GROMACS .gro file of C-alpha atoms in nm:
model
  360
    1MET     CA    1   0.000   0.000   0.000
    2ALA     CA    2   0.135   0.341  -0.096
    3PHE     CA    3   0.197   0.601   0.170
    4GLY     CA    4   0.211   0.979   0.161
    5ARG     CA    5  -0.105   1.040  -0.043
    6SER     CA    6  -0.478   1.071   0.026
    7HIS     CA    7  -0.682   0.752   0.024
    8SER     CA    8  -1.031   0.671  -0.091
    9SER     CA    9  -1.276   0.528   0.162
   10ASP     CA   10  -1.210   0.172   0.046
   11GLU     CA   11  -0.835   0.227   0.058
   12ARG     CA   12  -0.859   0.364   0.412
   13VAL     CA   13  -1.039   0.049   0.521
   14GLN     CA   14  -0.772  -0.164   0.355
   15VAL     CA   15  -0.488   0.033   0.516
   16ALA     CA   16  -0.656   0.016   0.856
   17ALA     CA   17  -0.697  -0.361   0.823
   18GLU     CA   18  -0.332  -0.399   0.722
   19ALA     CA   19  -0.223  -0.188   1.016
   20ALA     CA   20  -0.438  -0.388   1.258
   21ALA     CA   21  -0.280  -0.709   1.134
   22LEU     CA   22   0.066  -0.561   1.179
   23LEU     CA   23  -0.020  -0.452   1.532
   24LEU     CA   24  -0.138  -0.803   1.615
   25GLY     CA   25   0.190  -0.927   1.473
   26ALA     CA   26   0.377  -0.690   1.704
   27GLU     CA   27   0.183  -0.820   2.003
   28GLY     CA   28   0.257  -1.176   1.897
   29GLY     CA   29   0.625  -1.095   1.864
   30LEU     CA   30   0.626  -0.953   2.217
   31ALA     CA   31   0.456  -1.263   2.351
   32LEU     CA   32   0.721  -1.481   2.184
   33GLY     CA   33   1.009  -1.263   2.300
   34ALA     CA   34   1.097  -1.153   1.946
   35ALA     CA   35   1.158  -0.786   2.024
   36SER     CA   36   1.311  -0.689   1.688
   37LEU     CA   37   1.026  -0.844   1.490
   38ALA     CA   38   0.772  -0.678   1.718
   39ALA     CA   39   0.941  -0.340   1.670
   40ALA     CA   40   0.942  -0.376   1.291
   41ALA     CA   41   0.574  -0.468   1.284
   42ALA     CA   42   0.484  -0.178   1.517
   43LYS     CA   43   0.677   0.069   1.299
   44ASN     CA   44   0.496  -0.048   0.986
   45ALA     CA   45   0.162  -0.027   1.165
   46LEU     CA   46   0.248   0.326   1.270
   47ARG     CA   47   0.327   0.423   0.909
   48CYS     CA   48  -0.010   0.287   0.800
   49TYR     CA   49  -0.204   0.472   1.065
   50ARG     CA   50  -0.017   0.795   0.990
   51SER     CA   51  -0.104   0.766   0.622
   52ILE     CA   52  -0.476   0.768   0.704
   53GLY     CA   53  -0.454   1.019   0.989
   54ASP     CA   54  -0.580   0.781   1.259
   55VAL     CA   55  -0.435   0.947   1.572
   56ARG     CA   56  -0.584   0.709   1.827
   57SER     CA   57  -0.440   0.408   1.649
   58GLN     CA   58  -0.106   0.585   1.605
   59ALA     CA   59  -0.090   0.606   1.984
   60SER     CA   60  -0.161   0.233   2.008
   61ALA     CA   61   0.117   0.154   1.761
   62LEU     CA   62   0.356   0.383   1.948
   63ARG     CA   63   0.278   0.202   2.273
   64ALA     CA   64   0.352  -0.128   2.104
   65LEU     CA   65   0.678   0.016   1.970
   66ALA     CA   66   0.771   0.137   2.320
   67LEU     CA   67   0.709  -0.211   2.458
   68ALA     CA   68   0.921  -0.368   2.186
   69SER     CA   69   1.201  -0.122   2.259
   70LEU     CA   70   1.185  -0.204   2.629
   71ALA     CA   71   1.193  -0.575   2.553
   72GLY     CA   72   1.497  -0.513   2.332
   73ARG     CA   73   1.666  -0.309   2.608
   74ARG     CA   74   1.654   0.012   2.404
   75SER     CA   75   1.528   0.232   2.683
   76GLU     CA   76   1.591   0.568   2.516
   77GLU     CA   77   1.387   0.465   2.212
   78ALA     CA   78   1.116   0.343   2.448
   79VAL     CA   79   1.107   0.681   2.620
   80GLN     CA   80   1.063   0.859   2.286
   81SER     CA   81   0.787   0.628   2.161
   82ALA     CA   82   0.596   0.626   2.489
   83SER     CA   83   0.620   1.004   2.525
   84LEU     CA   84   0.490   1.056   2.171
   85ALA     CA   85   0.209   0.808   2.239
   86ALA     CA   86   0.108   1.011   2.545
   87SER     CA   87   0.113   1.330   2.337
   88LYS     CA   88  -0.107   1.174   2.068
   89SER     CA   89  -0.359   1.053   2.327
   90ARG     CA   90  -0.361   1.393   2.495
   91GLU     CA   91  -0.426   1.552   2.156
   92ILE     CA   92  -0.755   1.365   2.121
   93ARG     CA   93  -0.835   1.376   2.494
   94ASP     CA   94  -0.805   1.000   2.533
   95VAL     CA   95  -0.735   0.985   2.908
   96PRO     CA   96  -0.705   0.603   2.935
   97GLY     CA   97  -0.467   0.600   2.640
   98GLU     CA   98  -0.262   0.883   2.788
   99ALA     CA   99  -0.244   0.701   3.120
  100ALA     CA  100  -0.125   0.382   2.952
  101ALA     CA  101   0.142   0.574   2.762
  102ALA     CA  102   0.253   0.764   3.072
  103ARG     CA  103   0.287   0.433   3.251
  104LEU     CA  104   0.514   0.306   2.976
  105THR     CA  105   0.711   0.631   2.985
  106ALA     CA  106   0.773   0.577   3.356
  107GLU     CA  107   0.888   0.221   3.293
  108ALA     CA  108   1.119   0.336   3.016
  109HIS     CA  109   1.276   0.606   3.236
  110LEU     CA  110   1.320   0.348   3.511
  111ALA     CA  111   1.494   0.113   3.268
  112ALA     CA  112   1.714   0.402   3.153
  113GLY     CA  113   1.810   0.480   3.511
  114ASP     CA  114   1.643   0.822   3.518
  115LEU     CA  115   1.478   0.780   3.855
  116GLN     CA  116   1.357   1.138   3.889
  117GLN     CA  117   1.160   1.117   3.564
  118ALA     CA  118   1.042   0.766   3.647
  119SER     CA  119   0.891   0.883   3.975
  120ARG     CA  120   0.741   1.190   3.809
  121PHE     CA  121   0.567   0.998   3.533
  122SER     CA  122   0.458   0.722   3.772
  123GLU     CA  123   0.279   0.969   3.996
  124GLU     CA  124   0.130   1.142   3.691
  125THR     CA  125   0.009   0.801   3.571
  126ALA     CA  126  -0.149   0.726   3.908
  127GLY     CA  127  -0.342   1.052   3.885
  128LEU     CA  128  -0.467   0.971   3.536
  129PHE     CA  129  -0.580   0.623   3.635
  130ASN     CA  130  -0.747   0.771   3.944
  131ALA     CA  131  -0.942   1.006   3.717
  132THR     CA  132  -1.066   0.709   3.515
  133ALA     CA  133  -1.143   0.503   3.828
  134LYS     CA  134  -0.901   0.226   3.728
  135ARG     CA  135  -0.789   0.144   4.081
  136GLN     CA  136  -0.568  -0.154   4.012
  137LEU     CA  137  -0.375   0.032   3.744
  138GLU     CA  138  -0.350   0.329   3.979
  139ALA     CA  139  -0.203   0.099   4.244
  140GLU     CA  140   0.051  -0.041   3.998
  141ALA     CA  141   0.158   0.311   3.905
  142LEU     CA  142   0.199   0.398   4.272
  143LEU     CA  143   0.421   0.092   4.311
  144CYS     CA  144   0.630   0.210   4.017
  145ALA     CA  145   0.677   0.547   4.186
  146ALA     CA  146   0.763   0.377   4.514
  147THR     CA  147   1.024   0.175   4.329
  148ALA     CA  148   1.185   0.483   4.177
  149TYR     CA  149   1.205   0.672   4.507
  150HIS     CA  150   1.346   0.373   4.691
  151THR     CA  151   1.609   0.320   4.425
  152ARG     CA  152   1.718   0.683   4.456
  153ALA     CA  153   1.755   0.637   4.832
  154THR     CA  154   1.966   0.326   4.769
  155ARG     CA  155   2.178   0.437   4.476
  156ARG     CA  156   2.259   0.787   4.603
  157GLN     CA  157   2.383   0.683   4.947
  158ALA     CA  158   2.739   0.797   4.880
  159THR     CA  159   2.650   1.133   4.721
  160ALA     CA  160   2.321   1.264   4.862
  161GLN     CA  161   2.256   1.428   5.198
  162LYS     CA  162   2.101   1.207   5.463
  163SER     CA  163   1.792   1.427   5.471
  164SER     CA  164   1.738   1.364   5.098
  165LEU     CA  165   1.791   0.990   5.137
  166LEU     CA  166   1.543   0.974   5.421
  167GLY     CA  167   1.296   1.189   5.226
  168TRP     CA  168   1.305   0.953   4.928
  169ALA     CA  169   1.265   0.652   5.155
  170ASP     CA  170   0.967   0.819   5.326
  171GLN     CA  171   0.808   0.896   4.989
  172SER     CA  172   0.856   0.537   4.877
  173HIS     CA  173   0.699   0.414   5.199
  174SER     CA  174   0.400   0.646   5.157
  175LEU     CA  175   0.336   0.547   4.795
  176ALA     CA  176   0.364   0.175   4.868
  177GLY     CA  177   0.118   0.226   5.153
  178LYS     CA  178  -0.130   0.398   4.919
  179ALA     CA  179  -0.099   0.111   4.670
  180LEU     CA  180  -0.158  -0.137   4.952
  181ALA     CA  181  -0.472   0.049   5.059
  182LEU     CA  182  -0.612   0.037   4.705
  183TYR     CA  183  -0.549  -0.335   4.673
  184ARG     CA  184  -0.709  -0.397   5.011
  185GLN     CA  185  -1.014  -0.193   4.914
  186SER     CA  186  -1.055  -0.411   4.608
  187THR     CA  187  -1.032  -0.739   4.798
  188SER     CA  188  -1.263  -0.605   5.070
  189ARG     CA  189  -1.533  -0.516   4.817
  190SER     CA  190  -1.510  -0.851   4.642
  191GLY     CA  191  -1.469  -1.055   4.958
  192SER     CA  192  -1.174  -1.236   4.803
  193MET     CA  193  -0.846  -1.345   4.953
  194PRO     CA  194  -0.548  -1.104   4.964
  195SER     CA  195  -0.414  -1.045   4.613
  196ARG     CA  196  -0.070  -1.061   4.461
  197GLY     CA  197  -0.082  -0.682   4.439
  198GLU     CA  198  -0.123  -0.665   4.816
  199ALA     CA  199   0.179  -0.888   4.865
  200ASP     CA  200   0.381  -0.679   4.618
  201SER     CA  201   0.284  -0.362   4.804
  202LEU     CA  202   0.380  -0.508   5.140
  203LEU     CA  203   0.715  -0.612   5.000
  204ALA     CA  204   0.774  -0.270   4.847
  205ARG     CA  205   0.686  -0.104   5.177
  206ALA     CA  206   0.919  -0.346   5.357
  207PHE     CA  207   1.212  -0.233   5.143
  208ALA     CA  208   1.116   0.131   5.195
  209SER     CA  209   1.110   0.074   5.571
  210LEU     CA  210   1.448  -0.094   5.544
  211ALA     CA  211   1.585   0.218   5.376
  212ARG     CA  212   1.426   0.437   5.643
  213SER     CA  213   1.592   0.228   5.912
  214ARG     CA  214   1.928   0.259   5.742
  215HIS     CA  215   1.906   0.638   5.717
  216SER     CA  216   1.766   0.696   6.067
  217THR     CA  217   1.901   0.648   6.417
  218GLY     CA  218   1.790   0.524   6.757
  219ASP     CA  219   1.428   0.428   6.820
  220THR     CA  220   1.319   0.554   6.478
  221ALA     CA  221   1.559   0.320   6.300
  222ALA     CA  222   1.459   0.029   6.522
  223ALA     CA  223   1.087   0.086   6.461
  224ALA     CA  224   1.139   0.103   6.085
  225ALA     CA  225   1.331  -0.227   6.091
  226VAL     CA  226   1.049  -0.393   6.287
  227GLU     CA  227   0.793  -0.267   6.035
  228ALA     CA  228   1.007  -0.390   5.745
  229LEU     CA  229   1.028  -0.736   5.894
  230GLU     CA  230   0.655  -0.752   5.968
  231ASP     CA  231   0.559  -0.644   5.616
  232ALA     CA  232   0.800  -0.894   5.458
  233GLN     CA  233   0.663  -1.172   5.677
  234HIS     CA  234   0.305  -1.080   5.586
  235ALA     CA  235   0.395  -1.076   5.218
  236GLN     CA  236   0.553  -1.419   5.255
  237LEU     CA  237   0.229  -1.558   5.404
  238ILE     CA  238   0.023  -1.424   5.113
  239PHE     CA  239   0.263  -1.560   4.853
  240THR     CA  240   0.267  -1.897   5.030
  241ASP     CA  241  -0.115  -1.912   5.040
  242MET     CA  242  -0.111  -1.843   4.665
  243SER     CA  243   0.144  -2.123   4.612
  244ASP     CA  244   0.377  -1.861   4.465
  245ARG     CA  245   0.716  -2.003   4.558
  246LYS     CA  246   0.911  -1.733   4.379
  247GLY     CA  247   0.721  -1.458   4.559
  248ALA     CA  248   0.766  -1.631   4.894
  249ALA     CA  249   1.139  -1.665   4.827
  250GLY     CA  250   1.159  -1.294   4.748
  251ALA     CA  251   0.985  -1.211   5.075
  252LEU     CA  252   1.232  -1.431   5.260
  253LEU     CA  253   1.518  -1.242   5.097
  254ALA     CA  254   1.366  -0.917   5.222
  255GLN     CA  255   1.362  -1.058   5.575
  256VAL     CA  256   1.725  -1.157   5.537
  257GLN     CA  257   1.808  -0.797   5.443
  258VAL     CA  258   1.647  -0.672   5.765
  259MET     CA  259   1.828  -0.926   5.979
  260CYS     CA  260   2.159  -0.834   5.821
  261LEU     CA  261   2.127  -0.497   5.998
  262ASP     CA  262   2.193  -0.678   6.327
  263GLU     CA  263   2.503  -0.897   6.352
  264SER     CA  264   2.341  -1.100   6.631
  265ARG     CA  265   2.078  -1.222   6.380
  266TYR     CA  266   2.312  -1.349   6.111
  267GLY     CA  267   2.232  -1.705   6.215
  268GLU     CA  268   1.857  -1.648   6.174
  269ALA     CA  269   1.921  -1.478   5.842
  270LEU     CA  270   2.115  -1.782   5.727
  271ASP     CA  271   1.826  -2.016   5.809
  272LEU     CA  272   1.581  -1.802   5.613
  273LEU     CA  273   1.822  -1.774   5.325
  274LYS     CA  274   1.843  -2.152   5.302
  275GLN     CA  275   1.463  -2.165   5.285
  276ALA     CA  276   1.464  -1.906   5.006
  277SER     CA  277   1.728  -2.102   4.818
  278ASP     CA  278   1.519  -2.419   4.840
  279LEU     CA  279   1.212  -2.237   4.709
  280PHE     CA  280   1.405  -2.090   4.416
  281LYS     CA  281   1.535  -2.437   4.338
  282LYS     CA  282   1.185  -2.590   4.346
  283CYS     CA  283   1.050  -2.333   4.101
  284GLY     CA  284   1.358  -2.356   3.878
  285ASP     CA  285   1.458  -1.992   3.913
  286ARG     CA  286   1.828  -1.989   3.828
  287ALA     CA  287   1.873  -1.615   3.895
  288GLY     CA  288   1.719  -1.649   4.239
  289MET     CA  289   1.930  -1.955   4.316
  290ASP     CA  290   2.247  -1.770   4.218
  291SER     CA  291   2.154  -1.472   4.432
  292ALA     CA  292   2.079  -1.689   4.734
  293ALA     CA  293   2.409  -1.872   4.683
  294GLN     CA  294   2.601  -1.543   4.692
  295LEU     CA  295   2.427  -1.436   5.010
  296LEU     CA  296   2.481  -1.778   5.164
  297ALA     CA  297   2.853  -1.749   5.102
  298THR     CA  298   2.852  -1.407   5.266
  299LEU     CA  299   2.658  -1.511   5.573
  300HIS     CA  300   2.858  -1.828   5.623
  301GLY     CA  301   3.165  -1.612   5.652
  302ALA     CA  302   3.004  -1.343   5.869
  303ALA     CA  303   2.770  -1.523   6.108
  304VAL     CA  304   2.927  -1.593   6.444
  305GLY     CA  305   2.965  -1.962   6.510
  306VAL     CA  306   2.831  -2.066   6.171
  307PRO     CA  307   3.068  -2.290   5.973
  308LYS     CA  308   3.145  -2.179   5.620
  309ALA     CA  309   2.982  -2.383   5.346
  310GLU     CA  310   3.207  -2.611   5.148
  311GLY     CA  311   3.338  -2.428   4.842
  312ALA     CA  312   3.186  -2.096   4.950
  313ALA     CA  313   3.382  -1.793   4.835
  314GLU     CA  314   3.499  -1.512   5.058
  315SER     CA  315   3.269  -1.212   5.033
  316ALA     CA  316   3.194  -0.870   5.172
  317ASN     CA  317   2.981  -0.778   5.469
  318PRO     CA  318   2.613  -0.871   5.413
  319LEU     CA  319   2.518  -0.506   5.440
  320PHE     CA  320   2.652  -0.467   5.088
  321TYR     CA  321   2.369  -0.685   4.969
  322SER     CA  322   2.124  -0.498   5.185
  323ASP     CA  323   2.224  -0.183   5.000
  324ALA     CA  324   2.207  -0.353   4.662
  325ALA     CA  325   1.870  -0.519   4.715
  326CYS     CA  326   1.643  -0.242   4.601
  327ALA     CA  327   1.308  -0.270   4.432
  328THR     CA  328   1.419  -0.238   4.072
  329VAL     CA  329   1.556  -0.468   3.810
  330GLU     CA  330   1.867  -0.258   3.760
  331GLY     CA  331   1.933  -0.210   4.129
  332LEU     CA  332   1.925  -0.582   4.199
  333ALA     CA  333   2.140  -0.671   3.900
  334ALA     CA  334   2.450  -0.636   4.115
  335ILE     CA  335   2.356  -0.953   4.298
  336GLY     CA  336   2.176  -1.130   4.016
  337LEU     CA  337   1.821  -1.088   4.149
  338SER     CA  338   1.680  -0.906   3.850
  339LYS     CA  339   1.481  -1.191   3.701
  340ALA     CA  340   1.336  -1.310   4.030
  341TRP     CA  341   1.246  -0.960   4.144
  342ASN     CA  342   1.087  -0.868   3.814
  343GLU     CA  343   0.840  -1.152   3.853
  344HIS     CA  344   0.700  -1.053   4.190
  345ILE     CA  345   0.764  -0.689   4.275
  346HIS     CA  346   0.896  -0.486   3.982
  347ILE     CA  347   0.615  -0.308   3.799
  348ARG     CA  348   0.389  -0.562   3.627
  349PHE     CA  349   0.338  -0.416   3.282
  350THR     CA  350   0.095  -0.648   3.112
  351GLY     CA  351   0.229  -0.539   2.776
  352LEU     CA  352   0.574  -0.676   2.854
  353LYS     CA  353   0.415  -1.020   2.867
  354GLY     CA  354   0.212  -0.981   2.553
  355ARG     CA  355  -0.062  -0.736   2.470
  356PRO     CA  356   0.039  -0.367   2.488
  357VAL     CA  357  -0.109  -0.171   2.775
  358GLY     CA  358  -0.426   0.010   2.677
  359ASN     CA  359  -0.471  -0.167   2.343
  360THR     CA  360  -0.794  -0.331   2.449
   0.00000   0.00000   0.00000
């Protein structure tokens, strides 16, 4: 089909059908993990929709292209496509479409390491989803913002003032709490059991509390550590009730991080870490198993009275891992937790697993 000229009514229908097929192909490519094929199909769909002036569908194609770029680890391209998609949706006053695009923009900034923009767009997304009464999507956006703030508090420890670090940790804690409240409202109305979103929110709040403890002193630090441990334990119970071994293992790792703040609890941390390792092994999560093995080696060498595991390597103080274990894929990459974390706490973009967000 030729581009760059006006089309008759029949030709417009034909172009629209071709574009729709291409967009389905892009979604299929995403589902199969073929990022480059998905990107090519999305670009061709975008050209088709541009040729007939279909702005709403251009936004859909741009969202698909952003997803393909994210899947292909081209975060800057993802930022551009998602931002343009948001602009297109705003142009036609499509609030749900704008919210979906803003959500992708936040994810792209997070992948690119621009935490300030990630938190900004996440909170903007939450507001847009709130305006459209999409509570679960609002909660997911709040979790994304909580992730970004917590990562700033973790990654900037050596360069930022303590007041800033504590402020980011507090903001992360607040946003995770708001997400938790939304999930609990949903389960309360439906009378259902606690959801995965509730467990994710508890785990996010646990890591925020851990950061608050690390950047506070005295009773305030102690109270934050207690809250972190309680939230992680609660999350573990929910994941266990759902038979989600990977989620339960992640919650156990969070508990280990809290216990690593107190040298007298290294032995307890070691026991929990062994449980997490077993769970990762049972669900075949190689990244989680590797992460647990690294922590096991560390704790074997640090825990008083605990013999070192055979073949375990010398390692740094466990607090290094406590610093590294933040609620983002990139932040956890240092200890190999990215894959495991992505499955149960990192923002759950449905489009990354198949159909682009908002293309329903």
